[in-house]
Amino acid sequence: MQPKLKDIANALGVSPASVSNALRGTGRVSADLAERVRAEADRLGYRPGPAGRALRTGRSQMLGLILPDLSNPLFPRMAQAIQRHSETAGYGILIADSHGERGAQEEAIARMLQRGVDALVIIPRRGTVLQTPPVPHALIDTPSTPGNTVSADHRGGGATIVRHLAERGHSRLVLIGDSDASPVQRDRIAGMRESLGDGMTATTAWLAEDGIATCFDAIGRGATAIATTSDLVALQILGPLNEAGIEVPEQVALSGFDDLVFASVMRPALTTLVADANAIGCHAIATLTAILEGRPAPPPMRVPMTLIPRASTALRTKPRQETIPC
Amino acid sequence: MQPKLKDIANALGVSPASVSNALRGTGRVSADLAERVRAEADRLGYRPGPAGRALRTGRSQMLGLILPDLSNPLFPRMAQAIQRHSETAGYGILIADSHGERGAQEEAIARMLQRGVDALVIIPRRGTVLQTPPVPHALIDTPSTPGNTVSADHRGGGATIVRHLAERGHSRLVLIGDSDASPVQRDRIAGMRESLGDGMTATTAWLAEDGIATCFDAIGRGATAIATTSDLVALQILGPLNEAGIEVPEQVALSGFDDLVFASVMRPALTTLVADANAIGCHAIATLTAILEGRPAPPPMRVPMTLIPRASTALRTKPRQETIPC
DNA sequence: CAGGTATGATTAAACGATTTACCCCGGCGG
DNA sequence: CCGCCGGGGTAAATCGTTTAATCATACCTG
């Protein structure tokens, strides 16, 4: 049986109140007693029971994390970062995956609240508006959604890759995403379009809408680079390119997004952009702890996406080895 | 403010005890009162507060999930399945990623216990022995580790892929994994070796130990198929094969494991094996709930791995399109 | 020396749900 | 008529921790 507050109190012949005060530094306790209490506490390996504490304080020291789909390779990294930071901030993470039926997201939030989480970290399903929950919450979406707390700078990432391609001498581009239903992908494409330089042109395509055909068409008419909104999209296009005898990067450059696990390993290795998930998780948790502790919340943050140049956009040099930054 | 038990009691002019009894079906309550209580309860949208209940019953209705590394694409699927099933069983999931320093796994377990989880689902770090925690726990590892509760039948999967290759006429194989420090990979390779038919030979290699060279060497001496322990390993080998002008599957067949996100999309599409994560999660949760409710625990379970044949092991027919089973 | 004040520690009341032990009342058998 | 029993319900204790209110003591000041 775990030791309780009363055990310490009995062992030292003082009241439980004093022990509580000593351990948490509240109330008035002599320095001497405080020391003895601490000593006894970690002699017994005492840790306050969460139930009693939660009951009294109304705080469960737990955060709820709502994800659209854990099996989407983009999210585990964020989940990991969020978990790590909340751990060091003294909070546990309850997770819920809103994958599945419509309304699952609201349901998941309701369940979390019912379990008494102190706050929520929400990565919303694409384009859903959610009624604001009655606890502090951090929204991780795109900077373009209102109420956003922190997110990758997708638009800036789009700009970066276009600049990178321009430097490589490409002026006729194909921009291709999976589906324009996704705000993230729209932002990325928007960022690309915005920073097309003088004399550059680009056609936009969506994989869900016959994008491959559009893409080949554009290449036929002189496009020399394909900027996709996701490594997975890039991989999906690479196959047909190879089969058509179009070489990457010699004849057409190709880029992705997110540095998924295969990007560094496929051939050619894929140039991509990635946001520091750690920074995102850190800011989300920092925002929530600030609110929970009554401090003013920091302003929303836009985490830059950094370019990882690899062989797929190389100037006809040999493919080179790259390491993945953690 | 959330309605409390007492609110219902007051509204109906009865005692809190009766309300509690009515809602949970314990004690003696007239059918009539029980009905009225239920009606009032969901009129107010009452849900018992977790803190009070946990304090009194000693149960938090939460399970801890310990994963070695969320960013390893193998685990999110399991996490998702576990989360889903524990949800329907009425439990929440606290997650912890033991990624990082040595001992992080034990620490993570300690933190979970401290937070009062009722039981643990543990996917141990490769080859670590852990001291058995003081709460019920389900171990998801390989069938070969003692105390295992449920896991994919890695050995059987190895056998399946070898049989598949044999049917395709391959008799000289290369078996290659990432590192032999991983029990999972060792089991897969063991399963492959065990079911080599008459007249079949195989050389084993590890990527971490100059495996690519060994692999090419074997091909030079007549091997016609490469069975890897992971889709990622397969992808890593595919590059060099292409560069060496060796065609897959025309000259050499290639297979993976786990049906990672890129397997169906890469060219050639990768033949692979996958276990039903859903079944694994289901059995893990079923075991724990059985123990928690005092029922006898079901016997350990070995979830079969099913073959997903794709182009990379096709007989020189054209590559065909495959759909991914969910 | 009386009265005010700071200090250190204690008492007791929460927090919300569950559960044990008990009470009341009507009916029934002896 | 008395005692027993069972159905229906309630009072109160309990879980472990926090905290407001209180108390005792010694010290300081005028």
XYZ file of C-alpha atoms (C1' of nucleotides) in Angstrom:
712
model
C 0.000 0.000 0.000
C 1.215 3.450 -0.967
C 2.009 5.687 2.001
C -0.532 8.413 2.667
C -0.260 11.852 4.033
C -1.468 10.616 7.381
C 1.303 8.036 7.590
C 3.885 10.752 7.486
C 1.935 12.776 9.987
C 1.719 9.848 12.393
C 5.341 8.917 11.991
C 6.345 12.428 12.939
C 3.629 13.014 15.492
C 2.261 16.072 13.737
C -0.978 16.860 11.981
C -1.653 16.003 8.345
C -2.217 19.674 7.679
C 1.332 20.523 8.651
C 2.659 17.777 6.451
C 0.669 19.074 3.513
C 1.809 22.602 4.173
C 5.411 21.542 4.541
C 5.437 19.583 1.319
C 3.764 22.188 -0.792
C 5.289 25.243 0.832
C 1.997 26.827 1.769
C 0.860 27.980 5.194
C 3.321 28.475 8.035
C 5.692 25.690 8.930
C 9.000 25.956 10.755
C 12.039 25.324 8.626
C 12.972 22.498 10.931
C 9.688 20.664 10.652
C 9.570 21.210 6.930
C 12.907 19.491 6.643
C 11.878 16.547 8.779
C 8.708 16.142 6.770
C 10.557 16.127 3.480
C 13.002 13.603 4.814
C 10.294 11.268 6.026
C 8.324 11.761 2.847
C 10.997 10.528 0.573
C 12.093 7.884 3.009
C 8.640 6.389 2.565
C 8.557 7.276 -1.093
C 5.431 9.293 -0.620
C 3.604 10.752 -3.626
C 0.292 12.528 -3.199
C -2.592 10.436 -4.506
C -4.132 11.946 -7.590
C -7.698 11.192 -6.619
C -7.693 13.002 -3.306
C -5.860 15.915 -4.710
C -8.055 16.181 -7.757
C -11.140 16.038 -5.627
C -10.000 18.824 -3.404
C -8.339 21.116 -5.900
C -10.508 20.494 -8.916
C -7.387 19.884 -10.967
C -6.530 16.510 -12.383
C -3.099 17.414 -13.699
C -4.033 15.848 -16.979
C -4.324 17.232 -20.467
C -6.395 15.800 -23.257
C -4.884 15.437 -26.698
C -7.317 15.182 -29.587
C -5.875 14.011 -32.875
C -7.640 13.498 -36.184
C -5.843 10.293 -36.976
C -2.899 8.751 -35.227
C -2.140 6.524 -38.159
C -1.438 9.528 -40.324
C 2.349 9.697 -40.090
C 2.274 13.419 -39.542
C 0.794 13.320 -36.076
C 2.794 10.865 -34.026
C 5.726 13.245 -34.008
C 3.571 15.986 -32.586
C 2.002 13.623 -30.098
C 5.439 12.602 -28.965
C 6.606 16.172 -28.523
C 3.457 17.179 -26.716
C 3.710 14.218 -24.427
C 7.302 14.967 -23.585
C 6.682 18.581 -22.763
C 3.562 17.991 -20.779
C 5.451 15.407 -18.807
C 8.071 17.892 -17.747
C 5.348 20.401 -16.938
C 3.830 17.855 -14.575
C 0.843 16.875 -16.658
C -0.231 13.515 -17.998
C -1.656 13.111 -21.481
C -4.926 11.416 -22.219
C -5.220 10.710 -25.894
C -8.183 10.404 -28.170
C -8.236 9.739 -31.843
C -11.214 11.260 -33.569
C -10.803 8.937 -36.506
C -14.019 7.517 -37.767
C -17.537 8.708 -37.881
C -18.622 12.253 -38.184
C -18.934 14.030 -34.873
C -16.305 11.811 -33.337
C -14.256 14.880 -32.628
C -16.884 16.558 -30.498
C -17.562 13.272 -28.777
C -13.922 12.776 -28.010
C -13.736 16.239 -26.503
C -16.800 15.539 -24.413
C -15.271 12.350 -23.074
C -12.075 14.105 -22.151
C -13.960 16.784 -20.277
C -15.952 14.145 -18.518
C -12.723 12.571 -17.395
C -11.792 15.866 -15.901
C -8.846 17.038 -17.965
C -7.571 20.475 -17.038
C -7.076 21.575 -20.622
C -7.056 20.338 -24.177
C -4.638 20.239 -27.046
C -6.636 19.939 -30.215
C -5.462 19.178 -33.692
C -8.759 19.580 -35.509
C -9.995 17.484 -38.353
C -9.601 19.218 -41.639
C -11.785 22.225 -41.783
C -14.051 21.445 -38.866
C -15.239 24.256 -36.686
C -15.559 23.203 -33.112
C -17.549 24.794 -30.369
C -15.093 26.180 -27.880
C -14.713 23.865 -24.924
C -15.175 25.098 -21.351
C -11.519 24.551 -20.456
C -8.341 26.185 -21.739
C -7.302 24.734 -25.045
C -4.538 25.026 -27.577
C -5.409 24.683 -31.221
C -2.823 23.301 -33.581
C -3.944 23.884 -37.103
C -2.747 26.316 -39.711
C -1.993 29.948 -39.032
C -4.924 30.778 -41.286
C -7.579 29.348 -38.985
C -8.814 31.800 -36.376
C -8.032 30.956 -32.782
C -4.973 29.029 -33.768
C -2.392 28.705 -31.008
C 0.623 27.348 -32.780
C 1.367 25.615 -36.025
C 3.836 25.084 -38.744
C 4.231 27.929 -41.178
C 2.877 26.033 -44.139
C 2.619 29.107 -46.272
C 6.201 30.057 -45.525
C 7.230 26.503 -46.327
C 5.580 26.796 -49.697
C 7.497 29.988 -50.325
C 10.766 28.367 -49.310
C 10.476 25.443 -51.667
C 9.575 27.684 -54.585
C 12.589 29.847 -53.880
C 14.740 26.746 -53.679
C 13.469 25.580 -57.052
C 13.953 29.034 -58.555
C 17.568 29.021 -57.409
C 17.966 25.743 -59.205
C 16.834 27.415 -62.381
C 13.289 26.113 -62.538
C 10.741 28.592 -63.760
C 7.837 26.447 -64.887
C 6.380 24.490 -61.998
C 3.632 22.049 -61.202
C 2.124 22.419 -57.755
C 0.259 19.366 -56.664
C -1.586 18.321 -53.552
C -3.740 15.459 -52.501
C -7.018 17.229 -52.055
C -7.958 20.867 -51.732
C -10.270 20.017 -48.880
C -7.318 20.262 -46.538
C -6.511 23.739 -45.192
C -2.929 22.679 -44.600
C -2.453 21.709 -48.194
C -4.210 24.815 -49.407
C -1.878 26.943 -47.309
C 1.152 25.214 -48.685
C 0.032 25.701 -52.237
C -0.937 29.299 -51.543
C 2.535 29.969 -50.186
C 4.026 28.510 -53.313
C 1.896 30.588 -55.632
C 2.550 33.784 -53.707
C 6.254 33.619 -54.125
C 6.515 32.759 -57.760
C 9.143 35.161 -59.042
C 9.094 37.178 -62.226
C 8.685 35.073 -65.282
C 7.735 31.989 -63.277
C 4.538 30.116 -63.981
C 2.811 27.283 -62.205
C -0.127 24.997 -62.787
C -1.935 23.583 -59.778
C -3.322 20.070 -59.614
C -4.949 17.784 -57.084
C -4.312 14.092 -56.972
C -7.898 13.458 -56.047
C -8.975 15.131 -59.280
C -6.959 13.543 -62.003
C -3.828 15.375 -60.895
C -1.382 12.974 -62.470
C -2.727 13.659 -65.920
C -2.583 17.413 -65.388
C 0.925 16.997 -64.146
C 2.138 15.069 -67.179
C 0.399 17.514 -69.400
C 2.300 20.400 -67.844
C 5.572 18.559 -68.139
C 4.823 17.983 -71.788
C 4.498 21.714 -72.138
C 7.816 22.473 -70.511
C 7.441 22.288 -66.722
C 10.665 21.158 -65.081
C 9.760 20.876 -61.418
C 6.989 19.334 -59.347
C 6.370 20.714 -55.898
C 3.994 18.567 -53.905
C 2.293 19.193 -50.584
C 3.362 15.903 -49.072
C 6.111 13.336 -49.349
C 3.444 10.748 -49.944
C 2.132 12.633 -52.936
C 5.651 12.956 -54.265
C 6.156 9.222 -53.938
C 2.899 8.580 -55.709
C 4.013 10.665 -58.641
C 7.491 9.238 -58.808
C 6.230 5.869 -59.982
C 4.467 7.126 -63.105
C 7.388 9.437 -63.842
C 9.805 6.539 -63.818
C 7.553 4.472 -65.975
C 7.268 7.302 -68.464
C 11.030 7.397 -68.577
C 11.257 10.833 -67.020
C 14.297 11.034 -64.773
C 14.336 12.745 -61.385
C 16.075 15.089 -60.872
C 17.789 15.162 -64.276
C 14.683 16.030 -66.240
C 12.225 17.022 -63.553
C 12.790 18.080 -59.970
C 10.467 16.785 -57.260
C 9.819 17.930 -53.729
C 7.663 16.872 -50.811
C 6.648 18.039 -47.379
C 7.004 16.685 -43.823
C 10.079 14.508 -44.118
C 8.214 11.276 -43.663
C 10.183 8.216 -42.759
C 10.840 7.131 -46.315
C 11.909 10.502 -47.714
C 15.583 10.086 -46.935
C 15.643 6.476 -48.034
C 13.829 6.448 -51.336
C 15.670 6.974 -54.596
C 16.202 9.654 -55.416
C 16.192 10.901 -51.836
C 13.429 13.436 -51.548
C 13.882 17.133 -50.945
C 11.358 18.122 -48.344
C 10.375 20.624 -45.679
C 9.747 19.938 -42.071
C 8.619 21.895 -39.045
C 10.138 21.354 -35.660
C 7.473 19.279 -33.950
C 9.272 19.810 -30.716
C 8.865 23.554 -30.939
C 5.199 23.189 -31.727
C 4.577 20.870 -28.803
C 6.575 23.102 -26.539
C 4.599 26.195 -27.397
C 1.278 24.433 -27.097
C 2.093 23.193 -23.620
C 3.658 26.475 -22.581
C 0.494 28.283 -23.607
C -1.711 25.948 -21.627
C 0.387 25.956 -18.483
C 0.497 29.736 -18.635
C -3.278 29.925 -18.752
C -3.703 27.261 -16.084
C -1.382 29.094 -13.748
C -3.062 32.399 -14.354
C -0.189 33.941 -16.282
C -0.891 35.741 -19.537
C -0.853 33.418 -22.536
C 1.951 33.945 -25.016
C 0.944 35.108 -28.493
C 0.281 32.516 -31.178
C 3.354 31.155 -32.812
C 4.195 30.192 -36.336
C 6.960 27.621 -36.456
C 9.080 27.923 -39.585
C 9.511 24.988 -41.901
C 13.066 24.226 -42.748
C 14.232 22.951 -46.066
C 15.990 19.626 -46.301
C 17.602 19.608 -49.722
C 18.202 16.155 -51.106
C 18.857 14.509 -54.420
C 15.399 14.923 -55.912
C 16.012 18.600 -56.575
C 19.744 18.382 -57.068
C 21.424 20.107 -59.963
C 22.609 17.257 -62.107
C 25.225 16.281 -59.561
C 25.271 12.797 -58.102
C 22.774 12.018 -55.370
C 24.362 12.656 -52.013
C 23.728 11.163 -48.606
C 21.804 13.241 -46.124
C 21.134 12.692 -42.447
C 17.791 13.404 -40.840
C 17.809 16.118 -38.180
C 15.992 15.163 -35.012
C -20.955 23.894 -13.259
C -21.446 20.202 -13.865
C -24.422 18.734 -11.984
C -23.501 16.605 -8.983
C -25.111 13.623 -7.436
C -26.597 15.838 -4.777
C -28.295 18.029 -7.367
C -30.279 15.089 -8.622
C -31.058 14.055 -5.083
C -32.331 17.510 -4.205
C -34.346 17.844 -7.380
C -36.137 14.618 -6.580
C -36.274 15.071 -2.852
C -34.428 11.850 -2.135
C -31.071 11.038 -0.626
C -27.828 10.941 -2.609
C -27.437 7.337 -1.597
C -30.597 6.360 -3.400
C -29.520 8.209 -6.485
C -26.206 6.435 -6.501
C -27.897 3.102 -5.965
C -30.432 3.776 -8.675
C -27.837 4.789 -11.246
C -25.505 1.929 -10.646
C -28.079 -0.729 -9.894
C -26.765 -1.578 -6.450
C -28.662 -1.621 -3.180
C -32.442 -1.644 -3.067
C -34.373 0.932 -5.013
C -37.957 0.723 -6.246
C -38.323 0.413 -9.984
C -40.312 3.611 -9.968
C -37.679 5.702 -8.218
C -34.928 4.227 -10.333
C -36.739 5.373 -13.415
C -37.273 8.878 -12.110
C -33.634 9.133 -11.144
C -32.471 8.054 -14.568
C -34.779 10.532 -16.207
C -33.592 13.403 -14.076
C -29.977 12.353 -14.499
C -29.967 12.610 -18.195
C -32.180 15.644 -18.194
C -29.361 17.372 -16.324
C -26.723 15.576 -18.341
C -25.202 14.162 -15.211
C -21.958 12.213 -15.360
C -20.250 11.042 -12.188
C -17.128 13.058 -11.468
C -13.988 10.979 -11.864
C -12.231 12.378 -8.827
C -14.853 11.536 -6.278
C -15.426 8.137 -7.710
C -11.741 7.337 -7.948
C -11.193 8.416 -4.391
C -13.914 6.192 -3.062
C -13.503 3.153 -5.276
C -9.760 3.203 -5.775
C -10.303 2.883 -9.511
C -9.423 5.651 -11.921
C -10.890 4.043 -15.015
C -7.679 4.814 -16.825
C -5.131 2.610 -18.465
C -1.521 3.499 -19.104
C -0.002 2.800 -22.486
C 3.773 2.570 -22.631
C 5.325 2.680 -26.082
C 8.972 2.522 -27.048
C 8.701 5.180 -29.698
C 5.609 6.764 -31.116
C 7.467 8.055 -34.124
C 8.228 4.529 -35.218
C 5.481 3.995 -37.788
C 4.702 0.564 -36.422
C 3.205 1.734 -33.158
C 0.640 4.389 -33.947
C -1.646 1.789 -35.437
C -1.517 -0.231 -32.253
C -1.994 2.855 -30.142
C -5.011 3.730 -32.172
C -6.543 0.299 -31.819
C -5.841 0.172 -28.114
C -7.320 3.563 -27.609
C -10.448 2.650 -29.491
C -11.048 -0.529 -27.576
C -10.310 0.900 -24.194
C -12.725 3.672 -24.984
C -15.542 1.254 -25.585
C -14.595 -0.617 -22.433
C -14.986 2.617 -20.507
C -11.348 3.348 -19.894
C -9.245 6.336 -20.841
C -5.707 5.992 -22.123
C -2.739 7.800 -20.660
C 0.189 7.566 -22.974
C 3.892 7.621 -22.346
C 6.658 7.309 -24.816
C 9.754 5.730 -23.340
C 11.880 7.152 -26.107
C 15.142 8.544 -24.912
C 17.507 7.747 -22.161
C 18.007 4.397 -20.629
C 15.601 3.636 -17.818
C 12.976 5.852 -19.354
C 10.719 2.859 -19.589
C 10.749 2.110 -15.880
C 10.334 5.783 -15.154
C 7.377 6.036 -17.452
C 5.757 3.093 -15.721
C 6.381 4.662 -12.339
C 4.755 7.896 -13.435
C 1.715 6.066 -14.718
C 1.319 4.209 -11.446
C 1.670 7.425 -9.570
C -1.127 8.857 -11.631
C -3.235 5.979 -10.492
C -3.858 3.985 -13.645
C -5.779 0.777 -13.079
C -3.646 -1.265 -15.433
C -0.928 -0.994 -18.039
C -0.481 -1.932 -21.646
C 3.218 -2.239 -22.280
C 5.020 -2.544 -25.557
C 8.527 -3.024 -24.208
C 11.677 -1.614 -25.670
C 13.596 -4.166 -27.602
C 14.832 -6.853 -25.312
C 14.347 -5.083 -22.009
C 13.235 -7.066 -19.014
C 10.977 -5.095 -16.790
C 10.137 -5.668 -13.187
C 6.516 -6.645 -13.009
C 4.376 -3.689 -12.032
C 1.950 -3.906 -9.095
C -1.098 -3.564 -11.334
C -2.502 -5.834 -14.021
C -0.643 -5.428 -17.265
C -0.712 -6.665 -20.807
C 2.559 -7.179 -22.586
C 2.675 -6.773 -26.329
C 5.945 -8.116 -27.610
C 6.728 -11.253 -29.526
C 5.292 -14.649 -28.695
C 8.816 -15.688 -27.789
C 9.119 -13.430 -24.764
C 7.786 -14.964 -21.577
C 4.750 -13.294 -20.042
C 3.622 -12.063 -23.394
C -0.098 -11.326 -23.594
C -0.695 -10.817 -27.281
C 1.341 -10.083 -30.327
C 1.696 -10.569 -34.000
C 2.858 -13.968 -35.100
C 6.145 -12.773 -36.500
C 7.494 -16.261 -36.873
C 4.413 -17.366 -38.753
C 4.708 -14.297 -40.939
C 8.230 -15.277 -41.833
C 7.011 -18.709 -42.775
C 4.237 -17.267 -44.900
C 6.470 -15.047 -46.972
C 8.941 -17.850 -47.593
C 6.132 -20.091 -48.745
C 4.891 -17.322 -50.997
C 8.309 -16.940 -52.539
C 8.680 -20.693 -52.930
C 5.391 -20.818 -54.818
C 6.780 -18.189 -57.113
C 9.666 -20.476 -57.881
C 12.344 -18.856 -55.759
C 14.687 -21.266 -54.059
C 17.705 -19.154 -53.243
C 16.842 -16.355 -50.862
C 18.421 -13.500 -49.012
C 16.905 -12.768 -45.601
C 17.732 -9.332 -44.356
C 16.866 -7.308 -41.310
C 17.889 -4.035 -39.830
C 19.607 -5.250 -36.702
C 19.598 -8.518 -34.866
C 19.209 -6.697 -31.583
C 15.470 -6.668 -32.155
C 13.558 -9.737 -30.988
C 10.802 -8.993 -33.472
C 13.189 -9.051 -36.384
C 14.907 -12.131 -35.065
C 11.566 -13.917 -34.834
C 10.689 -12.976 -38.369
C 13.974 -14.236 -39.707
C 13.711 -17.389 -37.610
C 10.281 -18.064 -39.074
C 11.707 -17.658 -42.544
C 14.583 -20.017 -41.940
C 12.392 -22.653 -40.361
C 10.190 -23.013 -43.341
C 12.721 -23.193 -46.084
C 11.595 -26.125 -48.192
C 13.686 -28.893 -49.647
C 16.429 -27.598 -51.847
C 15.990 -24.027 -50.677
C 18.896 -22.025 -49.319
C 19.103 -18.656 -47.668
C 21.774 -16.279 -46.521
C 21.012 -13.943 -43.666
C 22.240 -10.374 -43.472
C 21.762 -7.322 -41.283
C 21.665 -3.816 -42.635
C 23.534 -2.555 -39.635
C 26.400 -4.873 -40.462
C 27.177 -4.294 -44.093
C 24.035 -6.142 -45.146
C 23.769 -4.528 -48.577
C 27.117 -5.932 -49.639
C 26.209 -9.405 -48.407
C 22.968 -9.102 -50.254
C 24.554 -8.190 -53.578
C 27.078 -10.915 -53.113
C 24.308 -13.483 -52.713
C 22.510 -12.169 -55.758
C 25.710 -12.496 -57.697
C 25.770 -16.124 -56.715
C 22.240 -16.822 -57.864
C 19.800 -15.607 -55.233
C 16.520 -14.449 -56.795
C 14.539 -13.133 -53.876
C 15.106 -10.797 -50.955
C 12.862 -11.136 -47.930
C 13.288 -8.288 -45.503
C 11.973 -7.809 -41.988
C 10.541 -4.396 -42.665
C 9.161 -2.327 -45.500
C 11.697 0.310 -44.629
C 14.547 -2.129 -45.095
C 13.064 -3.181 -48.412
C 12.920 0.408 -49.545
C 16.498 0.941 -48.488
C 17.598 -1.955 -50.624
C 15.519 -1.042 -53.612
C 17.626 2.026 -54.353
C 20.937 0.223 -54.740
C 19.205 -2.533 -56.710
C 17.868 -0.026 -59.208
C 21.204 1.659 -59.496
C 22.873 -1.656 -60.130
C 20.369 -2.233 -62.916
C 18.709 -5.146 -61.181
C 15.001 -5.101 -61.885
C 12.336 -5.867 -59.297
C 10.493 -8.185 -59.618
C 11.793 -9.320 -63.006
C 15.225 -10.328 -61.796
C 14.851 -10.282 -58.050
C 11.754 -10.425 -55.870
C 11.533 -8.213 -52.813
C 9.277 -8.312 -49.775
C 8.773 -6.288 -46.629
C 6.823 -6.379 -43.394
C 4.181 -4.207 -41.748
C 2.543 -2.536 -44.737
C 3.857 0.894 -43.917
C 2.211 3.830 -45.570
C 4.460 3.858 -48.607
C 4.343 0.139 -49.401
C 1.341 0.317 -51.664
C 2.512 3.478 -53.369
C 6.161 2.850 -54.155
C 7.175 1.288 -57.455
C 7.098 -1.552 -57.646
C 4.371 -1.818 -55.027
C 5.766 -3.858 -52.173
C 4.591 -7.306 -51.156
C 4.325 -7.264 -47.402
C 2.780 -8.847 -44.329
C 0.672 -7.183 -41.751
C -0.968 -8.151 -38.496
C -4.386 -6.920 -37.569
C -3.567 -4.181 -35.089
C -7.195 -4.056 -34.189
C -7.191 -7.667 -33.059
C -4.095 -7.087 -30.991
C -5.517 -4.045 -29.279
C -8.772 -5.831 -28.710
C -7.178 -8.786 -27.028
C -4.925 -6.640 -24.873
C -7.851 -4.638 -23.577
C -10.046 -7.707 -23.206
C -7.373 -9.338 -21.074
C -7.046 -6.338 -18.826
C -10.741 -5.777 -18.351
C -11.153 -9.448 -17.548
C -8.543 -9.219 -14.814
C -9.875 -5.924 -13.509
C -13.367 -7.345 -13.244
C -12.179 -10.482 -11.547
C -12.882 -12.784 -14.451
C -10.266 -15.271 -15.558
C -7.845 -13.827 -18.093
C -8.000 -15.302 -21.580
C -4.940 -17.203 -22.759
C -2.219 -15.337 -24.656
C -2.966 -14.801 -28.280
C -0.878 -14.879 -31.395
C -2.377 -12.761 -34.148
C -1.591 -14.126 -37.593
C 0.131 -11.947 -40.155
C -1.599 -11.853 -43.473
C 0.164 -11.630 -46.758
C -0.493 -8.713 -49.048
C 0.894 -9.783 -52.408
C 1.883 -6.903 -54.643
C 4.013 -6.250 -57.668
C 7.403 -6.655 -56.008
C 7.038 -10.424 -55.912
C 4.901 -10.794 -58.977
C 5.634 -13.436 -61.552
C 6.722 -11.497 -64.605
C 3.193 -10.312 -65.179
C 2.478 -6.612 -65.216
C 2.327 -4.869 -61.867
C -1.261 -4.824 -60.692
C -3.141 -2.435 -58.482
C -3.869 -3.539 -54.950
C -6.054 -2.006 -52.314
C -5.060 -1.796 -48.686
C -7.343 -3.647 -46.291
C -8.321 -1.588 -43.281
C 2.196 44.455 33.334
C -1.629 44.438 29.950
C -2.521 43.987 25.346
C -1.247 43.371 20.675
C 1.155 40.533 17.230
C 3.837 37.291 14.950
C 4.807 32.368 14.637
C 3.952 27.541 14.457
C 0.913 24.118 14.464
C -3.822 22.044 14.848
C -8.868 21.369 13.977
C -12.267 20.716 11.025
C -14.624 21.440 6.893
C -14.700 20.780 2.510
C -14.356 18.117 -2.402
C -18.043 14.091 -4.874
C -19.245 9.568 -5.028
C -19.911 4.963 -2.862
C -21.216 1.817 0.675
C -22.166 0.025 5.159
C -25.139 -0.022 8.691
C -29.301 1.123 10.194
C -34.273 2.723 10.450
C -39.157 2.644 9.448
C -43.271 0.545 8.079
C -46.533 -2.822 6.611
C -47.705 -7.584 6.392
C -47.661 -12.116 8.083
C -47.274 -16.199 11.019
C -47.692 -17.929 15.477
C -51.313 -9.320 20.198
C -46.341 -9.817 19.553
C -42.331 -10.531 17.071
C -40.162 -11.225 12.703
C -39.106 -10.246 8.061
C -38.420 -7.946 3.892
C -38.880 -4.026 0.913
C -37.618 0.856 0.448
C -34.945 4.252 1.787
C -31.588 7.240 4.472
C -27.719 8.846 7.607
C -23.196 8.774 8.048
C -18.583 7.115 7.333
C -15.095 6.794 4.088
C -11.575 7.541 0.396
C -6.769 11.274 0.573
C -5.702 15.886 0.188
C -6.095 20.833 0.754
C -7.196 25.024 3.157
C -9.747 28.324 5.942
C -10.364 29.140 10.596
C -8.675 28.684 15.034
C -5.688 28.101 18.918
C -1.595 28.367 21.825
C 2.583 30.309 22.885
C 6.098 33.529 23.209
C 7.669 37.886 22.095
C 7.431 42.855 21.820
C 5.811 47.466 23.075
C 4.094 51.176 25.368
